[in-house]
Short mmCIF file of C-alpha atoms in Angstrom, two decimals:
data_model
loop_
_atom_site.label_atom_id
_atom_site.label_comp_id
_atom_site.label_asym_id
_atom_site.label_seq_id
_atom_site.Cartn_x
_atom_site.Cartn_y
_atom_site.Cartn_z
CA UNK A 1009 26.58 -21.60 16.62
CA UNK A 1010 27.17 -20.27 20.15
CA UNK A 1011 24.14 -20.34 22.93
CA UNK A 1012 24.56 -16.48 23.20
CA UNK A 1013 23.31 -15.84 19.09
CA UNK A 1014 20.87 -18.49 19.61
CA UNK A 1015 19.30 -16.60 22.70
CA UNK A 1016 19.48 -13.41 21.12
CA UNK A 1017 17.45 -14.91 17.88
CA UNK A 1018 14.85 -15.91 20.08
CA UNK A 1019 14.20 -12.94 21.43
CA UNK A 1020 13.96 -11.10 17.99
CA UNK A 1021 10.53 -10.36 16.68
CA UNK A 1022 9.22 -10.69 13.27
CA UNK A 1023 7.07 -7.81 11.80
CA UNK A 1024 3.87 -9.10 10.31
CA UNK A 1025 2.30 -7.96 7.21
CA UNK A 1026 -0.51 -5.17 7.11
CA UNK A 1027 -3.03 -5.27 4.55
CA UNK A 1028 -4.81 -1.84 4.53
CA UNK A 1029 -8.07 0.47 2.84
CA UNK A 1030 -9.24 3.45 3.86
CA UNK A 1031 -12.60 5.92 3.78
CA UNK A 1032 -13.32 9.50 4.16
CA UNK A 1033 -13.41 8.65 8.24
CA UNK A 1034 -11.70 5.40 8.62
CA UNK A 1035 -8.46 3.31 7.68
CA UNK A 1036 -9.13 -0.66 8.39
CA UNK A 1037 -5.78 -2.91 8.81
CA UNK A 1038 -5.59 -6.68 8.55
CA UNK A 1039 -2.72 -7.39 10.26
CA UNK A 1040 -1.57 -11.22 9.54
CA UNK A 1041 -1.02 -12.79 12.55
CA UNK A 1042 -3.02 -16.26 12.76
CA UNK A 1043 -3.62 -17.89 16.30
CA UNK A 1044 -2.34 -14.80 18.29
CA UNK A 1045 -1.83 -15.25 21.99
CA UNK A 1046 -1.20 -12.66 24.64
CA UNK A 1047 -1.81 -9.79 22.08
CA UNK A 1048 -0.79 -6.22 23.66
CA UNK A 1049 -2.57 -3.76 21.50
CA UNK A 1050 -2.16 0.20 21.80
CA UNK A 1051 -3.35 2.84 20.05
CA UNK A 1052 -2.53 6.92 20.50
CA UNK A 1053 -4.39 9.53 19.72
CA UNK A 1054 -0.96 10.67 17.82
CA UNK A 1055 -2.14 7.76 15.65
CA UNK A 1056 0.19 5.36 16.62
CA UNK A 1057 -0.53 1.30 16.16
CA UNK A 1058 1.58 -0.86 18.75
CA UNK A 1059 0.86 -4.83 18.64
CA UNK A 1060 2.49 -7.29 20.08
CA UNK A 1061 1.17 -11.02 20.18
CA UNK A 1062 2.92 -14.89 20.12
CA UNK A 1063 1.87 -17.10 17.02
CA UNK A 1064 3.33 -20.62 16.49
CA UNK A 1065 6.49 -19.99 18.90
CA UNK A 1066 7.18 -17.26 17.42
CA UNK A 1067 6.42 -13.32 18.72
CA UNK A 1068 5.30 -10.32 16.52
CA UNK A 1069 5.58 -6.94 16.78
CA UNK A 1070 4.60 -4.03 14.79
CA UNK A 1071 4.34 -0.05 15.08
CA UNK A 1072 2.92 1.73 12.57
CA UNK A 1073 3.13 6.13 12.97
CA UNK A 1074 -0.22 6.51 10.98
CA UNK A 1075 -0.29 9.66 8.85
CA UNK A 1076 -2.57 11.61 10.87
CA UNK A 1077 -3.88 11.53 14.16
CA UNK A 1078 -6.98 9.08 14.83
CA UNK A 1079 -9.78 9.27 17.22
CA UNK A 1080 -8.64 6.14 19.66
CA UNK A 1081 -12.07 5.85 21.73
CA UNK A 1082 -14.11 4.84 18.46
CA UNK A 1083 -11.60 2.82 17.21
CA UNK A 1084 -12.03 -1.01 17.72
CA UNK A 1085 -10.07 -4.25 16.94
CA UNK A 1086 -10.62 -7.77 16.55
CA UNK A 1087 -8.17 -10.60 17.16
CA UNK A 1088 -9.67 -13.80 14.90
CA UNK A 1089 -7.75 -16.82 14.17
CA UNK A 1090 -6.47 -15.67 10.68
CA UNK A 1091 -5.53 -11.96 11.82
CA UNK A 1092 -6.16 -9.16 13.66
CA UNK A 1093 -8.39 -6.38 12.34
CA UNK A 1094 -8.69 -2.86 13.13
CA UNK A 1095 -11.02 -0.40 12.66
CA UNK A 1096 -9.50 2.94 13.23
CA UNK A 1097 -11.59 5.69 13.43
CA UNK A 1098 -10.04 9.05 12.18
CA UNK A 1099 -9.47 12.26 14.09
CA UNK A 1100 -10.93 14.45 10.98
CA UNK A 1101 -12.91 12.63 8.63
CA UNK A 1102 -12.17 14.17 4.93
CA UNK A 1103 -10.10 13.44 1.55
CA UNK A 1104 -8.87 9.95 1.68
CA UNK A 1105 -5.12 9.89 3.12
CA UNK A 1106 -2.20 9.86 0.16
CA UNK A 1107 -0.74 7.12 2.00
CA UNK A 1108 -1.32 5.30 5.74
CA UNK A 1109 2.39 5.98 7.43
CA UNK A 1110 4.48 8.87 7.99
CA UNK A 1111 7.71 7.25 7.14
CA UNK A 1112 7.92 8.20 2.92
CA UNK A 1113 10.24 5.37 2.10
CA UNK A 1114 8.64 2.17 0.83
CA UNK A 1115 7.17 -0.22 3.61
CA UNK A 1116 7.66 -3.73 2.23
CA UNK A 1117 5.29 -5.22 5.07
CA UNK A 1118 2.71 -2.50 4.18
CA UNK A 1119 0.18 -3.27 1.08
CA UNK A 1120 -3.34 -2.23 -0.15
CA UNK A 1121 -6.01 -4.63 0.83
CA UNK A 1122 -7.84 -4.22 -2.59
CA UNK A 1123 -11.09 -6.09 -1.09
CA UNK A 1124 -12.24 -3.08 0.90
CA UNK A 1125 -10.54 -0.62 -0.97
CA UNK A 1126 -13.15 1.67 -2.42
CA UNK A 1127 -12.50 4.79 -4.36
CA UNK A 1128 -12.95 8.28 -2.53
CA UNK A 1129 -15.36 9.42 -5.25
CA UNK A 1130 -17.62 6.22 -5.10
CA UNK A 1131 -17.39 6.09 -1.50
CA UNK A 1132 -21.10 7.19 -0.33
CA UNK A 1133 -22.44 4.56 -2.96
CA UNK A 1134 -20.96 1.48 -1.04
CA UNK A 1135 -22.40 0.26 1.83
CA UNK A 1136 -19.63 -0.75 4.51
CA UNK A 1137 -20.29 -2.79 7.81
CA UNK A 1138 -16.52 -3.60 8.40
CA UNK A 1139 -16.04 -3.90 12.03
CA UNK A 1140 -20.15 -3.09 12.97
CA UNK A 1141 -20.82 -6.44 14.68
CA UNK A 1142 -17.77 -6.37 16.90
CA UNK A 1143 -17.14 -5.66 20.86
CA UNK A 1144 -15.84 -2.75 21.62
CA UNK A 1145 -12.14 -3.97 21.42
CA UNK A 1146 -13.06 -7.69 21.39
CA UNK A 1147 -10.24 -10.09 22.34
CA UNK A 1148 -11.67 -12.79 20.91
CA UNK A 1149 -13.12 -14.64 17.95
CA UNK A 1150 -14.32 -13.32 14.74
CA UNK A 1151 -17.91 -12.45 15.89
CA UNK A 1152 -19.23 -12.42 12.31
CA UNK A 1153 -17.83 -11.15 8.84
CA UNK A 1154 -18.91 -7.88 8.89
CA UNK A 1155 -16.71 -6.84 5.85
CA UNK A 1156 -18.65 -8.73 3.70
CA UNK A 1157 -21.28 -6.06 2.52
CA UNK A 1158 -18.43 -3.72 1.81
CA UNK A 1159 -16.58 -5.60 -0.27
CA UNK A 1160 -19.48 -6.96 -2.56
CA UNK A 1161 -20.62 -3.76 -2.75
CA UNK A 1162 -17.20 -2.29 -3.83
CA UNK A 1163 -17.25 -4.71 -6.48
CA UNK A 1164 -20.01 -2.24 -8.74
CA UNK A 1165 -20.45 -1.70 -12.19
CA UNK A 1166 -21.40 -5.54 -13.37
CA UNK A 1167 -25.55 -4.49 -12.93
CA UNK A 1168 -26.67 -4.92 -16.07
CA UNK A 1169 -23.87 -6.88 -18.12
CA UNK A 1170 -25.24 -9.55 -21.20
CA UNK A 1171 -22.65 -12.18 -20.45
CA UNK A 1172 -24.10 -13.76 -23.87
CA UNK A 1173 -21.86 -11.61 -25.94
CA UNK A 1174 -18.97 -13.62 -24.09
CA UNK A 1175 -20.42 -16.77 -25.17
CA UNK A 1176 -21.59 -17.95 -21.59
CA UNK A 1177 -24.71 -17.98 -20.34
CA UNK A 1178 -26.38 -16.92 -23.87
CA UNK A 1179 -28.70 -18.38 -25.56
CA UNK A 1180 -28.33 -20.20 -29.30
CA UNK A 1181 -25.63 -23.21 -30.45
CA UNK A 1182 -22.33 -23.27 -28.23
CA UNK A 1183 -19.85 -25.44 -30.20
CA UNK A 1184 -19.24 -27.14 -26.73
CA UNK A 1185 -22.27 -28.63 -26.51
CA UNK A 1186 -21.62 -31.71 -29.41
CA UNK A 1187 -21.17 -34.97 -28.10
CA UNK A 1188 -17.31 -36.35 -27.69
CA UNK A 1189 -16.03 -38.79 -30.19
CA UNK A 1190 -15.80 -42.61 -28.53
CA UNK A 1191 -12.48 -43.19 -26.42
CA UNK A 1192 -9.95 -45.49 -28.85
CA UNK A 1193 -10.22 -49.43 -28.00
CA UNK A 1194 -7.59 -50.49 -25.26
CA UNK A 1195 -6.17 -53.11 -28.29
CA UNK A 1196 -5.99 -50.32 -31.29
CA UNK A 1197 -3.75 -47.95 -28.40
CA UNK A 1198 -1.33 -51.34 -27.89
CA UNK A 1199 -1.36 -51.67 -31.18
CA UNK A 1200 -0.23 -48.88 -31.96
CA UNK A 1201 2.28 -48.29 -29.18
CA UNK A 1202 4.13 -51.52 -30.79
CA UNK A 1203 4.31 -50.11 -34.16
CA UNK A 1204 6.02 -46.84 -32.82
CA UNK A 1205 8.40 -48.47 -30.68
CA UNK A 1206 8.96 -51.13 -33.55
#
């Protein structure tokens, strides 16, 4: 392999994945870059995502031309260990977006983050501090998990639920409860290892 392709695959970036939910005035992004150094983050009110940032040797790079345009000075990230995390405020706040990019063909890098997704017609019942606890555009450490009341509140509709009729938790005989029959005696499992082989 020649120096020249070997410099040239250095230089090329690698385009992380982006893990994404959305609310009436919102879109958050989890974009998986762990240990980023030197991250270069830009964001237009045109709603355009830039990032660039070094992880392990190796340099990332993403743009993403959001749907619609956002509303860049209440818009914050957070670079953690694990990933970066935005929190990108909307230009309109309204019916959820049909999808977070212009581009219509399939984004294999792009995906759902299902544990702060939250339907748009059960939206005002969840309470969601994703991104409250942060500095304005914090370049550092996690600061707290401020997702986490969002997502256990996403996860409704188990109030209630008699786990008894699954057989856990109830009251009354459980078949698993009966005492295990002795282990065999170490001379009855030689014994009958010889006969078998015999």
């Amino acid at each position: 392999i020649n120096a020249e392709y070997m410099g040239h695959r250095k230089k090329m970036s690698l385009s992380p994945n982006v893990a994404w939910a959305q609310r009436k005035d919102k879109v958050y992004l989890t974009v998986e870059v762990s240990d980023a150094r030197n991250p270069e983050i830009k964001l237009t009110p045109e709603g355009q995502v830039t990032l660039k940032a070094d992880s392990n040797g190796k340099t990332y790079e993403l743009v993403l031309n959001l749907l619609h345009p956002i509303n860049v000075e209440e818009s914050k990230w957070n670079v953690g260990g694990r990933n970066i995390q935005f929190n990108i405020k909307k230009a309109e706040s309204g019916p959820h977006w049909e999808r977070l990019v212009k581009e219509t063909t399939k984004q294999s890098h792009i995906k759902c983050d299902w544990n702060r997704w939250v339907d748009e017609d059960e939206e005002d019942s969840v309470e969601d501090k994703f991104g409250q606890d942060w500095d304005m555009n914090a370049m550092g450490g996690m600061g707290g998990m401020g997702g986490m009341g969002g997502m256990m509140g996403g996860m409704g509709g188990m109030g209630g639920m008699d786990f008894s009729q699954f057989g856990a938790g109830g009251e009354g005989d459980d078949s698993d409860d009966e005492p295990l029959p002795d282990l065999e005696d170490d001379a009855d499992t030689e014994k009958m290892a010889e006969e078998k082989t015999a």
